[in-house]
Amino acid sequence: DAKTTQPTSMDCAEGRAANLPCNHSTISGNEYVYWYRQIHSQGPQYIIHGLKNNETNEMASLIITEDRKSSTLILPHATLRDTAVYYCIVMYSTLTFGKGTMLLVSP
Amino acid sequence: ETGVTQSPTHLIKTRGQQVTLRCSSQSGHNTVSWYQQALGQGPQFIFQYYREEENGRGNFPPRFSGLQFPNYSSELNVNALELDDSALYLCASSLAQRFGGSYNEQFFGPGTRLTVL
């Protein structure tokens, strides 16, 4: 599975959009991009995934570049409860977690 | 529907002992995956069971073994415990069609915190 690179931490003001970037330059054609998050002391929670097209659900939007070498997870209106570690994962068959991005949403 | 549950919540063992951790899948799910999460790290894939058979394994030694039962619940067994086995052990269930095929999101349990002294 391809490796991903994410910033270690990011800050966001409550109510603003949080844009979390992820680089996956070695992604292959059949690998999906997944995003999970882990709130402190809980198990990871699925957010969204995509292959080529941009995706949106009730939690977030996923923007994948045309060359698929990077993506951005967008939380349109961040709340304090969105404070968590966000993992970008590129996979075909199993989840390989990196260290993720610690997103801190402040009042 | 009930979510993924794990037991026990916390466990303390000594080096060299054996431990069994348990996981109940979300209703209707046929696949269980186990992960080890050391402090400050992301979860690391241990293995996956699909319809009672091991269906993929990460870079963990044979002393890490598992079982999946007909009701799709699962156990993780670790023999000859080492200090570095201290971690949060996470179980995740999903409804998978086949290994490497169409993928469905994994639902994680709250984990078992294992401390090896």
PDB file of C-alpha atoms in Angstrom:
ATOM      1  CA  ASP A   1       0.000   0.000   0.000  1.00  0.00           C
ATOM      2  CA  ALA A   2       1.197   3.498  -0.829  1.00  0.00           C
ATOM      3  CA  LYS A   3       2.617   5.738   1.880  1.00  0.00           C
ATOM      4  CA  THR A   4       0.991   9.026   2.891  1.00  0.00           C
ATOM      5  CA  THR A   5       2.395  12.280   4.259  1.00  0.00           C
ATOM      6  CA  GLN A   6       0.342  14.530   6.515  1.00  0.00           C
ATOM      7  CA  PRO A   7       1.178  17.565   8.648  1.00  0.00           C
ATOM      8  CA  THR A   8       1.721  16.688  12.279  1.00  0.00           C
ATOM      9  CA  SER A   9      -0.793  19.202  13.592  1.00  0.00           C
ATOM     10  CA  MET A  10      -3.230  21.906  12.490  1.00  0.00           C
ATOM     11  CA  ASP A  11      -5.385  24.480  14.195  1.00  0.00           C
ATOM     12  CA  CYS A  12      -8.835  25.659  13.186  1.00  0.00           C
ATOM     13  CA  ALA A  13     -11.286  28.155  14.639  1.00  0.00           C
ATOM     14  CA  GLU A  14     -14.708  26.848  15.534  1.00  0.00           C
ATOM     15  CA  GLY A  15     -17.203  27.423  12.721  1.00  0.00           C
ATOM     16  CA  ARG A  16     -14.542  27.750  10.058  1.00  0.00           C
ATOM     17  CA  ALA A  17     -13.679  25.158   7.434  1.00  0.00           C
ATOM     18  CA  ALA A  18     -10.861  22.758   8.284  1.00  0.00           C
ATOM     19  CA  ASN A  19      -8.813  21.681   5.270  1.00  0.00           C
ATOM     20  CA  LEU A  20      -6.554  18.724   5.981  1.00  0.00           C
ATOM     21  CA  PRO A  21      -4.018  17.899   3.244  1.00  0.00           C
ATOM     22  CA  CYS A  22      -2.500  14.540   2.415  1.00  0.00           C
ATOM     23  CA  ASN A  23       0.201  13.608  -0.061  1.00  0.00           C
ATOM     24  CA  HIS A  24       0.230  10.145  -1.611  1.00  0.00           C
ATOM     25  CA  SER A  25       2.501  10.473  -4.628  1.00  0.00           C
ATOM     26  CA  THR A  26       3.069   6.700  -4.999  1.00  0.00           C
ATOM     27  CA  ILE A  27      -0.613   5.783  -5.132  1.00  0.00           C
ATOM     28  CA  SER A  28      -1.468   3.142  -7.718  1.00  0.00           C
ATOM     29  CA  GLY A  29      -4.532   2.945  -9.924  1.00  0.00           C
ATOM     30  CA  ASN A  30      -6.569   0.555  -7.813  1.00  0.00           C
ATOM     31  CA  GLU A  31      -5.861   2.111  -4.417  1.00  0.00           C
ATOM     32  CA  TYR A  32      -8.517   4.102  -2.634  1.00  0.00           C
ATOM     33  CA  VAL A  33      -7.994   7.137  -0.397  1.00  0.00           C
ATOM     34  CA  TYR A  34      -9.626   6.781   3.015  1.00  0.00           C
ATOM     35  CA  TRP A  35      -9.962   9.130   5.923  1.00  0.00           C
ATOM     36  CA  TYR A  36     -10.516   8.054   9.497  1.00  0.00           C
ATOM     37  CA  ARG A  37     -10.338  10.058  12.689  1.00  0.00           C
ATOM     38  CA  GLN A  38      -9.644   9.101  16.259  1.00  0.00           C
ATOM     39  CA  ILE A  39     -10.990  11.127  19.116  1.00  0.00           C
ATOM     40  CA  HIS A  40      -9.020  10.745  22.315  1.00  0.00           C
ATOM     41  CA  SER A  41      -9.541   7.392  24.061  1.00  0.00           C
ATOM     42  CA  GLN A  42     -11.856   6.077  21.349  1.00  0.00           C
ATOM     43  CA  GLY A  43     -11.449   3.721  18.405  1.00  0.00           C
ATOM     44  CA  PRO A  44     -10.980   5.250  14.936  1.00  0.00           C
ATOM     45  CA  GLN A  45     -14.095   6.402  13.099  1.00  0.00           C
ATOM     46  CA  TYR A  46     -14.577   6.193   9.347  1.00  0.00           C
ATOM     47  CA  ILE A  47     -15.154   9.544   7.646  1.00  0.00           C
ATOM     48  CA  ILE A  48     -15.071   9.145   3.878  1.00  0.00           C
ATOM     49  CA  HIS A  49     -13.266   7.452   1.006  1.00  0.00           C
ATOM     50  CA  GLY A  50     -12.801   7.905  -2.727  1.00  0.00           C
ATOM     51  CA  LEU A  51     -10.974   6.614  -5.770  1.00  0.00           C
ATOM     52  CA  LYS A  52     -10.876   9.335  -8.422  1.00  0.00           C
ATOM     53  CA  ASN A  53     -13.874  11.587  -8.036  1.00  0.00           C
ATOM     54  CA  ASN A  54     -14.543  14.066  -5.292  1.00  0.00           C
ATOM     55  CA  GLU A  55     -16.862  12.747  -2.611  1.00  0.00           C
ATOM     56  CA  THR A  56     -19.162  14.342  -0.075  1.00  0.00           C
ATOM     57  CA  ASN A  57     -21.157  12.942   2.799  1.00  0.00           C
ATOM     58  CA  GLU A  58     -22.793  14.291   5.924  1.00  0.00           C
ATOM     59  CA  MET A  59     -19.454  14.544   7.715  1.00  0.00           C
ATOM     60  CA  ALA A  60     -16.991  15.889   5.170  1.00  0.00           C
ATOM     61  CA  SER A  61     -15.872  16.385   1.591  1.00  0.00           C
ATOM     62  CA  LEU A  62     -12.917  14.689  -0.058  1.00  0.00           C
ATOM     63  CA  ILE A  63     -11.107  16.434  -2.892  1.00  0.00           C
ATOM     64  CA  ILE A  64      -8.683  14.262  -4.884  1.00  0.00           C
ATOM     65  CA  THR A  65      -6.364  15.898  -7.419  1.00  0.00           C
ATOM     66  CA  GLU A  66      -6.595  14.789 -11.018  1.00  0.00           C
ATOM     67  CA  ASP A  67      -3.239  12.985 -10.844  1.00  0.00           C
ATOM     68  CA  ARG A  68      -4.389  11.373  -7.551  1.00  0.00           C
ATOM     69  CA  LYS A  69      -1.107  12.252  -5.880  1.00  0.00           C
ATOM     70  CA  SER A  70      -2.737  14.308  -3.157  1.00  0.00           C
ATOM     71  CA  SER A  71      -6.074  14.893  -1.501  1.00  0.00           C
ATOM     72  CA  THR A  72      -7.763  17.226   0.953  1.00  0.00           C
ATOM     73  CA  LEU A  73     -10.341  16.431   3.585  1.00  0.00           C
ATOM     74  CA  ILE A  74     -12.687  19.329   4.235  1.00  0.00           C
ATOM     75  CA  LEU A  75     -14.763  19.721   7.372  1.00  0.00           C
ATOM     76  CA  PRO A  76     -17.019  22.599   6.274  1.00  0.00           C
ATOM     77  CA  HIS A  77     -17.920  23.982   9.712  1.00  0.00           C
ATOM     78  CA  ALA A  78     -15.556  22.642  12.347  1.00  0.00           C
ATOM     79  CA  THR A  79     -16.830  22.219  15.893  1.00  0.00           C
ATOM     80  CA  LEU A  80     -14.981  21.557  19.135  1.00  0.00           C
ATOM     81  CA  ARG A  81     -16.028  17.900  18.861  1.00  0.00           C
ATOM     82  CA  ASP A  82     -14.015  17.626  15.639  1.00  0.00           C
ATOM     83  CA  THR A  83     -10.792  17.862  17.645  1.00  0.00           C
ATOM     84  CA  ALA A  84      -9.099  14.539  16.873  1.00  0.00           C
ATOM     85  CA  VAL A  85      -6.255  12.838  15.035  1.00  0.00           C
ATOM     86  CA  TYR A  86      -7.134  12.515  11.339  1.00  0.00           C
ATOM     87  CA  TYR A  87      -5.616   9.679   9.350  1.00  0.00           C
ATOM     88  CA  CYS A  88      -5.273   9.645   5.582  1.00  0.00           C
ATOM     89  CA  ILE A  89      -4.849   6.103   4.312  1.00  0.00           C
ATOM     90  CA  VAL A  90      -4.211   4.774   0.848  1.00  0.00           C
ATOM     91  CA  MET A  91      -5.078   1.148   0.486  1.00  0.00           C
ATOM     92  CA  TYR A  92      -6.302  -1.667  -1.657  1.00  0.00           C
ATOM     93  CA  SER A  93      -7.024  -4.286   0.957  1.00  0.00           C
ATOM     94  CA  THR A  94      -5.954  -3.366   4.497  1.00  0.00           C
ATOM     95  CA  LEU A  95      -5.751  -0.170   6.518  1.00  0.00           C
ATOM     96  CA  THR A  96      -2.220   1.083   7.185  1.00  0.00           C
ATOM     97  CA  PHE A  97      -2.327   3.996   9.603  1.00  0.00           C
ATOM     98  CA  GLY A  98       0.444   6.583   9.838  1.00  0.00           C
ATOM     99  CA  LYS A  99       0.685   9.117  12.644  1.00  0.00           C
ATOM    100  CA  GLY A 100      -2.015  11.346  11.187  1.00  0.00           C
ATOM    101  CA  THR A 101      -2.746  15.033  11.741  1.00  0.00           C
ATOM    102  CA  MET A 102      -3.773  16.295  15.148  1.00  0.00           C
ATOM    103  CA  LEU A 103      -6.533  18.832  14.458  1.00  0.00           C
ATOM    104  CA  LEU A 104      -7.267  21.214  17.304  1.00  0.00           C
ATOM    105  CA  VAL A 105     -10.488  23.195  16.965  1.00  0.00           C
ATOM    106  CA  SER A 106     -10.580  26.214  19.257  1.00  0.00           C
ATOM    107  CA  PRO A 107     -13.429  28.529  20.284  1.00  0.00           C
TER     108      PRO A 107
ATOM    109  CA  GLU B   1     -28.059  -2.345  15.807  1.00  0.00           C
ATOM    110  CA  THR B   2     -25.311  -2.950  18.358  1.00  0.00           C
ATOM    111  CA  GLY B   3     -21.827  -1.658  17.693  1.00  0.00           C
ATOM    112  CA  VAL B   4     -18.480  -3.381  18.096  1.00  0.00           C
ATOM    113  CA  THR B   5     -17.720  -4.330  21.673  1.00  0.00           C
ATOM    114  CA  GLN B   6     -14.458  -5.486  23.220  1.00  0.00           C
ATOM    115  CA  SER B   7     -13.552  -7.093  26.498  1.00  0.00           C
ATOM    116  CA  PRO B   8     -11.941  -6.576  28.849  1.00  0.00           C
ATOM    117  CA  THR B   9     -11.513  -2.804  28.885  1.00  0.00           C
ATOM    118  CA  HIS B  10      -8.203  -2.922  30.705  1.00  0.00           C
ATOM    119  CA  LEU B  11      -5.822  -5.750  31.504  1.00  0.00           C
ATOM    120  CA  ILE B  12      -2.528  -6.065  33.342  1.00  0.00           C
ATOM    121  CA  LYS B  13      -0.241  -9.031  32.704  1.00  0.00           C
ATOM    122  CA  THR B  14       3.358  -9.908  33.444  1.00  0.00           C
ATOM    123  CA  ARG B  15       6.059 -10.732  30.949  1.00  0.00           C
ATOM    124  CA  GLY B  16       5.853 -14.301  29.647  1.00  0.00           C
ATOM    125  CA  GLN B  17       2.148 -14.724  30.344  1.00  0.00           C
ATOM    126  CA  GLN B  18      -0.542 -15.326  27.755  1.00  0.00           C
ATOM    127  CA  VAL B  19      -3.591 -13.161  27.099  1.00  0.00           C
ATOM    128  CA  THR B  20      -6.876 -13.506  25.237  1.00  0.00           C
ATOM    129  CA  LEU B  21      -8.820 -10.467  24.084  1.00  0.00           C
ATOM    130  CA  ARG B  22     -12.384 -10.667  22.788  1.00  0.00           C
ATOM    131  CA  CYS B  23     -14.393  -8.803  20.209  1.00  0.00           C
ATOM    132  CA  SER B  24     -18.051  -8.912  19.215  1.00  0.00           C
ATOM    133  CA  SER B  25     -18.699  -7.724  15.689  1.00  0.00           C
ATOM    134  CA  GLN B  26     -21.399  -5.337  14.627  1.00  0.00           C
ATOM    135  CA  SER B  27     -24.543  -7.186  13.632  1.00  0.00           C
ATOM    136  CA  GLY B  28     -24.394  -8.476  10.036  1.00  0.00           C
ATOM    137  CA  HIS B  29     -20.620  -8.080   9.648  1.00  0.00           C
ATOM    138  CA  ASN B  30     -18.553 -11.060   8.510  1.00  0.00           C
ATOM    139  CA  THR B  31     -15.017  -9.673   8.741  1.00  0.00           C
ATOM    140  CA  VAL B  32     -12.936  -8.784  11.782  1.00  0.00           C
ATOM    141  CA  SER B  33      -9.589  -7.016  11.822  1.00  0.00           C
ATOM    142  CA  TRP B  34      -7.278  -6.533  14.787  1.00  0.00           C
ATOM    143  CA  TYR B  35      -4.893  -3.638  15.332  1.00  0.00           C
ATOM    144  CA  GLN B  36      -2.239  -2.743  17.886  1.00  0.00           C
ATOM    145  CA  GLN B  37      -1.851   0.911  18.821  1.00  0.00           C
ATOM    146  CA  ALA B  38       1.192   1.915  20.861  1.00  0.00           C
ATOM    147  CA  LEU B  39       1.131   5.216  22.695  1.00  0.00           C
ATOM    148  CA  GLY B  40       1.456   8.134  20.304  1.00  0.00           C
ATOM    149  CA  GLN B  41       1.325   5.954  17.198  1.00  0.00           C
ATOM    150  CA  GLY B  42      -1.330   5.063  14.673  1.00  0.00           C
ATOM    151  CA  PRO B  43      -2.962   1.624  14.794  1.00  0.00           C
ATOM    152  CA  GLN B  44      -0.910  -1.164  13.226  1.00  0.00           C
ATOM    153  CA  PHE B  45      -2.673  -3.991  11.382  1.00  0.00           C
ATOM    154  CA  ILE B  46      -2.204  -7.399  13.011  1.00  0.00           C
ATOM    155  CA  PHE B  47      -4.502  -9.659  10.982  1.00  0.00           C
ATOM    156  CA  GLN B  48      -7.952 -10.004   9.507  1.00  0.00           C
ATOM    157  CA  TYR B  49     -10.468 -12.842   9.628  1.00  0.00           C
ATOM    158  CA  TYR B  50     -13.104 -13.383   6.959  1.00  0.00           C
ATOM    159  CA  ARG B  51     -15.680 -16.098   7.514  1.00  0.00           C
ATOM    160  CA  GLU B  52     -13.573 -17.811  10.177  1.00  0.00           C
ATOM    161  CA  GLU B  53     -10.332 -17.911   8.180  1.00  0.00           C
ATOM    162  CA  GLU B  54      -7.279 -15.693   8.451  1.00  0.00           C
ATOM    163  CA  ASN B  55      -7.427 -13.435   5.442  1.00  0.00           C
ATOM    164  CA  GLY B  56      -4.389 -11.203   5.688  1.00  0.00           C
ATOM    165  CA  ARG B  57      -1.658 -10.570   8.236  1.00  0.00           C
ATOM    166  CA  GLY B  58       0.585  -7.676   9.146  1.00  0.00           C
ATOM    167  CA  ASN B  59       4.170  -7.785  10.379  1.00  0.00           C
ATOM    168  CA  PHE B  60       3.524  -9.528  13.691  1.00  0.00           C
ATOM    169  CA  PRO B  61       5.175 -12.720  14.991  1.00  0.00           C
ATOM    170  CA  PRO B  62       3.328 -16.056  15.230  1.00  0.00           C
ATOM    171  CA  ARG B  63       2.787 -15.625  18.966  1.00  0.00           C
ATOM    172  CA  PHE B  64      -0.028 -13.304  17.893  1.00  0.00           C
ATOM    173  CA  SER B  65      -2.877 -15.559  16.814  1.00  0.00           C
ATOM    174  CA  GLY B  66      -6.590 -15.311  16.445  1.00  0.00           C
ATOM    175  CA  LEU B  67      -9.895 -17.002  15.939  1.00  0.00           C
ATOM    176  CA  GLN B  68     -13.194 -16.052  14.401  1.00  0.00           C
ATOM    177  CA  PHE B  69     -16.302 -17.935  15.460  1.00  0.00           C
ATOM    178  CA  PRO B  70     -19.414 -18.867  13.448  1.00  0.00           C
ATOM    179  CA  ASN B  71     -21.234 -15.860  14.921  1.00  0.00           C
ATOM    180  CA  TYR B  72     -18.315 -13.734  13.624  1.00  0.00           C
ATOM    181  CA  SER B  73     -17.082 -12.767  17.069  1.00  0.00           C
ATOM    182  CA  SER B  74     -13.331 -13.007  17.426  1.00  0.00           C
ATOM    183  CA  GLU B  75     -10.435 -13.543  19.800  1.00  0.00           C
ATOM    184  CA  LEU B  76      -6.876 -12.263  19.739  1.00  0.00           C
ATOM    185  CA  ASN B  77      -4.367 -14.414  21.602  1.00  0.00           C
ATOM    186  CA  VAL B  78      -0.877 -13.294  22.476  1.00  0.00           C
ATOM    187  CA  ASN B  79       1.598 -15.791  23.933  1.00  0.00           C
ATOM    188  CA  ALA B  80       4.857 -15.133  25.758  1.00  0.00           C
ATOM    189  CA  LEU B  81       4.008 -11.501  26.443  1.00  0.00           C
ATOM    190  CA  GLU B  82       6.782  -8.939  26.105  1.00  0.00           C
ATOM    191  CA  LEU B  83       6.977  -5.452  27.574  1.00  0.00           C
ATOM    192  CA  ASP B  84       6.580  -3.958  24.075  1.00  0.00           C
ATOM    193  CA  ASP B  85       3.191  -5.657  23.739  1.00  0.00           C
ATOM    194  CA  SER B  86       1.777  -2.981  26.044  1.00  0.00           C
ATOM    195  CA  ALA B  87      -0.685  -1.118  23.840  1.00  0.00           C
ATOM    196  CA  LEU B  88      -4.302  -0.472  22.973  1.00  0.00           C
ATOM    197  CA  TYR B  89      -5.696  -3.386  20.993  1.00  0.00           C
ATOM    198  CA  LEU B  90      -8.461  -2.451  18.595  1.00  0.00           C
ATOM    199  CA  CYS B  91     -10.934  -4.673  16.854  1.00  0.00           C
ATOM    200  CA  ALA B  92     -12.826  -3.552  13.769  1.00  0.00           C
ATOM    201  CA  SER B  93     -15.654  -5.271  11.943  1.00  0.00           C
ATOM    202  CA  SER B  94     -16.883  -4.822   8.408  1.00  0.00           C
ATOM    203  CA  LEU B  95     -18.970  -6.456   5.733  1.00  0.00           C
ATOM    204  CA  ALA B  96     -16.454  -7.474   3.110  1.00  0.00           C
ATOM    205  CA  GLN B  97     -17.156  -9.332  -0.090  1.00  0.00           C
ATOM    206  CA  ARG B  98     -13.676 -10.746  -0.531  1.00  0.00           C
ATOM    207  CA  PHE B  99     -10.141  -9.854   0.404  1.00  0.00           C
ATOM    208  CA  GLY B 100      -8.789  -7.165  -1.861  1.00  0.00           C
ATOM    209  CA  GLY B 101     -12.143  -6.569  -3.434  1.00  0.00           C
ATOM    210  CA  SER B 102     -14.847  -4.078  -2.809  1.00  0.00           C
ATOM    211  CA  TYR B 103     -14.316  -2.428   0.507  1.00  0.00           C
ATOM    212  CA  ASN B 104     -16.708  -1.320   3.150  1.00  0.00           C
ATOM    213  CA  GLU B 105     -15.910   0.923   6.081  1.00  0.00           C
ATOM    214  CA  GLN B 106     -14.559  -0.648   9.200  1.00  0.00           C
ATOM    215  CA  PHE B 107     -16.302  -0.029  12.514  1.00  0.00           C
ATOM    216  CA  PHE B 108     -13.936   0.054  15.452  1.00  0.00           C
ATOM    217  CA  GLY B 109     -14.539  -0.957  19.034  1.00  0.00           C
ATOM    218  CA  PRO B 110     -13.280   1.097  21.977  1.00  0.00           C
ATOM    219  CA  GLY B 111     -10.245  -1.137  22.436  1.00  0.00           C
ATOM    220  CA  THR B 112      -8.589  -3.108  25.220  1.00  0.00           C
ATOM    221  CA  ARG B 113      -5.722  -1.422  27.037  1.00  0.00           C
ATOM    222  CA  LEU B 114      -3.079  -4.081  27.782  1.00  0.00           C
ATOM    223  CA  THR B 115      -0.238  -3.340  30.170  1.00  0.00           C
ATOM    224  CA  VAL B 116       2.637  -5.816  30.432  1.00  0.00           C
ATOM    225  CA  LEU B 117       4.832  -5.481  33.526  1.00  0.00           C
TER     226      LEU B 117
END
